[in-house]
Short mmCIF file of C-alpha atoms in Angstrom, two decimals:
data_model
loop_
_atom_site.label_atom_id
_atom_site.label_comp_id
_atom_site.label_asym_id
_atom_site.label_seq_id
_atom_site.Cartn_x
_atom_site.Cartn_y
_atom_site.Cartn_z
CA MET A 1 -10.94 -8.65 10.45
CA SER A 2 -10.85 -9.23 14.12
CA GLY A 3 -10.36 -12.77 15.31
CA ASN A 4 -13.38 -12.75 17.63
CA GLY A 5 -15.95 -12.83 14.83
CA LYS A 6 -16.96 -9.21 15.39
CA ALA A 7 -16.34 -6.65 12.70
CA ALA A 8 -13.29 -4.51 13.38
CA ARG A 9 -13.33 -0.73 13.45
CA TRP A 10 -12.42 1.14 10.31
CA VAL A 11 -11.50 4.77 9.80
CA LEU A 12 -13.32 6.36 6.89
CA LEU A 13 -12.46 9.57 5.09
CA ALA A 14 -15.33 11.26 3.25
CA TYR A 15 -14.05 14.10 1.10
CA ARG A 16 -14.65 16.45 -1.78
CA ILE A 17 -11.85 18.38 -3.41
CA PRO A 18 -12.18 20.90 -6.23
CA ARG A 19 -11.24 19.64 -9.71
CA GLU A 20 -9.25 22.79 -10.43
CA PRO A 21 -6.50 23.34 -9.79
CA SER A 22 -5.77 19.63 -10.28
CA THR A 23 -2.44 19.54 -8.40
CA PRO A 24 -3.94 19.27 -4.87
CA ARG A 25 -6.43 16.62 -6.04
CA ILE A 26 -3.67 14.55 -7.66
CA ALA A 27 -1.45 14.90 -4.57
CA VAL A 28 -4.28 13.63 -2.34
CA TRP A 29 -5.03 10.75 -4.72
CA ARG A 30 -1.34 9.69 -4.68
CA LYS A 31 -1.16 9.84 -0.88
CA LEU A 32 -4.30 7.72 -0.57
CA GLU A 33 -2.83 5.20 -3.02
CA ARG A 34 0.40 5.01 -1.00
CA LEU A 35 -1.70 4.23 2.09
CA GLY A 36 -3.50 1.42 0.26
CA VAL A 37 -7.00 2.64 1.07
CA ALA A 38 -10.14 0.75 0.15
CA ARG A 39 -12.23 2.92 -2.15
CA LEU A 40 -15.81 2.52 -0.97
CA GLY A 41 -17.30 5.10 -3.28
CA ASP A 42 -16.63 8.43 -4.92
CA GLY A 43 -14.89 10.48 -2.25
CA LEU A 44 -15.10 7.75 0.39
CA VAL A 45 -12.09 5.67 1.44
CA ALA A 46 -11.41 3.36 4.37
CA LEU A 47 -8.56 1.75 6.29
CA PRO A 48 -8.56 -0.59 9.27
CA ALA A 49 -8.56 1.73 12.29
CA ASP A 50 -5.43 2.07 14.37
CA ALA A 51 -3.49 5.06 15.65
CA ARG A 52 -1.30 5.24 12.53
CA THR A 53 -4.10 5.04 9.97
CA ARG A 54 -6.24 7.54 11.86
CA GLU A 55 -3.35 9.98 12.03
CA GLN A 56 -2.47 9.57 8.35
CA LEU A 57 -6.04 10.08 7.18
CA ASP A 58 -6.35 13.05 9.53
CA TRP A 59 -3.31 14.67 7.87
CA ILE A 60 -4.82 14.08 4.44
CA ALA A 61 -8.16 15.51 5.62
CA GLN A 62 -6.36 18.66 6.78
CA GLU A 63 -4.60 18.91 3.42
CA ILE A 64 -7.94 18.59 1.61
CA ILE A 65 -9.47 21.34 3.77
CA GLU A 66 -6.44 23.58 3.14
CA GLY A 67 -7.02 22.97 -0.58
CA ASP A 68 -10.55 24.40 -0.31
CA GLY A 69 -12.15 20.98 -0.11
CA THR A 70 -14.24 19.32 2.57
CA ALA A 71 -13.25 16.29 4.60
CA THR A 72 -14.58 14.37 7.58
CA LEU A 73 -13.19 11.34 9.36
CA TRP A 74 -15.44 8.63 10.71
CA LEU A 75 -14.87 5.58 12.85
CA ALA A 76 -17.21 2.80 11.82
CA ASN A 77 -17.93 -0.89 11.99
CA PRO A 78 -19.14 -2.65 8.83
CA ALA A 79 -22.76 -3.68 9.10
CA SER A 80 -21.82 -7.31 8.43
CA ALA A 81 -18.79 -9.56 8.48
CA ALA A 82 -19.43 -10.23 4.78
CA GLN A 83 -19.06 -6.52 3.97
CA GLU A 84 -15.81 -6.38 5.90
CA ARG A 85 -14.49 -9.53 4.19
CA GLU A 86 -15.34 -8.05 0.79
CA THR A 87 -13.48 -4.82 1.58
CA ALA A 88 -10.50 -6.68 3.01
CA LEU A 89 -10.42 -9.04 0.01
CA GLY A 90 -10.31 -6.08 -2.38
CA MET A 91 -7.36 -4.62 -0.49
CA GLN A 92 -5.65 -8.02 -0.32
CA THR A 93 -6.11 -8.57 -4.07
CA ALA A 94 -4.51 -5.21 -4.85
CA ARG A 95 -1.48 -6.03 -2.68
CA ALA A 96 -1.24 -9.53 -4.20
CA ALA A 97 -0.86 -7.99 -7.66
CA GLU A 98 1.88 -5.66 -6.38
CA TYR A 99 3.74 -8.56 -4.75
CA GLN A 100 3.39 -10.62 -7.92
CA ALA A 101 4.98 -7.80 -9.92
CA VAL A 102 7.93 -7.78 -7.50
CA THR A 103 8.31 -11.56 -7.84
CA THR A 104 8.25 -11.30 -11.63
CA GLN A 105 10.90 -8.55 -11.60
CA ALA A 106 13.11 -10.54 -9.21
CA HIS A 107 12.93 -13.64 -11.41
CA ALA A 108 13.70 -11.62 -14.54
CA ALA A 109 16.67 -9.91 -12.85
CA ALA A 110 18.26 -13.28 -12.05
CA GLN A 111 19.35 -13.38 -15.70
CA ALA A 112 20.83 -9.86 -15.63
CA GLU A 113 24.44 -8.79 -15.18
CA ALA A 114 25.75 -8.60 -11.59
CA ASP A 115 25.61 -4.78 -11.40
CA GLU A 116 22.04 -4.77 -12.64
CA ARG A 117 21.09 -7.52 -10.15
CA GLY A 118 22.48 -5.43 -7.29
CA ARG A 119 20.50 -2.36 -8.37
CA THR A 120 17.38 -4.47 -8.77
CA VAL A 121 17.76 -6.01 -5.29
CA ARG A 122 17.95 -2.53 -3.75
CA LYS A 123 14.99 -1.28 -5.79
CA LEU A 124 12.84 -4.33 -5.00
CA ARG A 125 13.64 -4.22 -1.28
CA ALA A 126 12.49 -0.60 -1.24
CA GLU A 127 9.36 -1.55 -3.16
CA LEU A 128 8.61 -4.38 -0.70
CA HIS A 129 8.94 -1.91 2.16
CA ARG A 130 6.43 0.44 0.49
CA ILE A 131 3.99 -2.40 -0.18
CA ASN A 132 4.34 -3.80 3.36
CA ARG A 133 3.34 -0.41 4.82
CA ARG A 134 -0.03 -0.60 3.07
CA ASP A 135 -0.56 -4.36 3.42
CA TYR A 136 -3.26 -4.78 6.06
CA PHE A 137 -4.39 -8.27 4.96
CA PRO A 138 -1.26 -10.09 3.73
CA PRO A 139 -1.83 -12.45 0.79
CA PRO A 140 0.29 -15.57 0.10
CA GLU A 141 2.08 -13.60 -2.63
CA ARG A 142 3.76 -11.58 0.12
CA ASP A 143 5.98 -14.47 1.22
CA GLN A 144 6.65 -15.43 -2.40
CA ALA A 145 7.86 -11.89 -3.21
CA HIS A 146 10.08 -11.73 -0.14
CA THR A 147 11.57 -15.13 -1.02
CA ALA A 148 12.16 -14.12 -4.65
CA VAL A 149 13.98 -10.93 -3.62
CA GLN A 150 16.02 -12.80 -1.01
CA ASP A 151 16.94 -15.45 -3.61
CA LEU A 152 18.03 -12.70 -5.99
CA ALA A 153 20.13 -11.08 -3.24
CA THR A 154 21.73 -14.45 -2.44
CA LEU A 155 22.51 -15.01 -6.13
CA HIS A 156 23.97 -11.52 -6.38
CA ASP A 157 26.10 -11.99 -3.25
CA ALA A 158 27.38 -15.37 -4.48
CA THR A 159 28.23 -13.97 -7.92
CA ASP A 160 29.81 -10.88 -6.35
CA GLN A 161 32.09 -13.07 -4.17
CA VAL A 162 33.18 -15.16 -7.19
CA THR A 163 34.09 -12.06 -9.25
CA SER A 164 35.91 -10.32 -6.38
#
């Protein structure tokens, strides 16, 4: 949400895509998930509007049209701050769960062998990068996940120096 009390602009993608063949529909669904969209209804998704999100949803709209579907992009303001807060909270809650999963994996990997810890650090850093790209309303779990992965990396580096 914008800091001035006014609702921020959002980019909405309204779309319909044929059920068959299912491959294009699944590809679109996965791309929307990677972007971290808010699902407002069947065939209606939203992201906070900026140049990057508009461009990404525009690419997906083109892909839907090329797959014999229909797609339109809209720029909109929520009718109330409460509606915007609710949408943002839903997105934030989804990211919080993803960050919590990273934290849990990092803590579990602290007990693993050094080689496994190193692989896990690389995997979790990549996962944090993916989550960060779709994190528009960072929850407290974000910092916890970053700290857990950094602690795991520090443990791995310390153990690696001792065994070298």
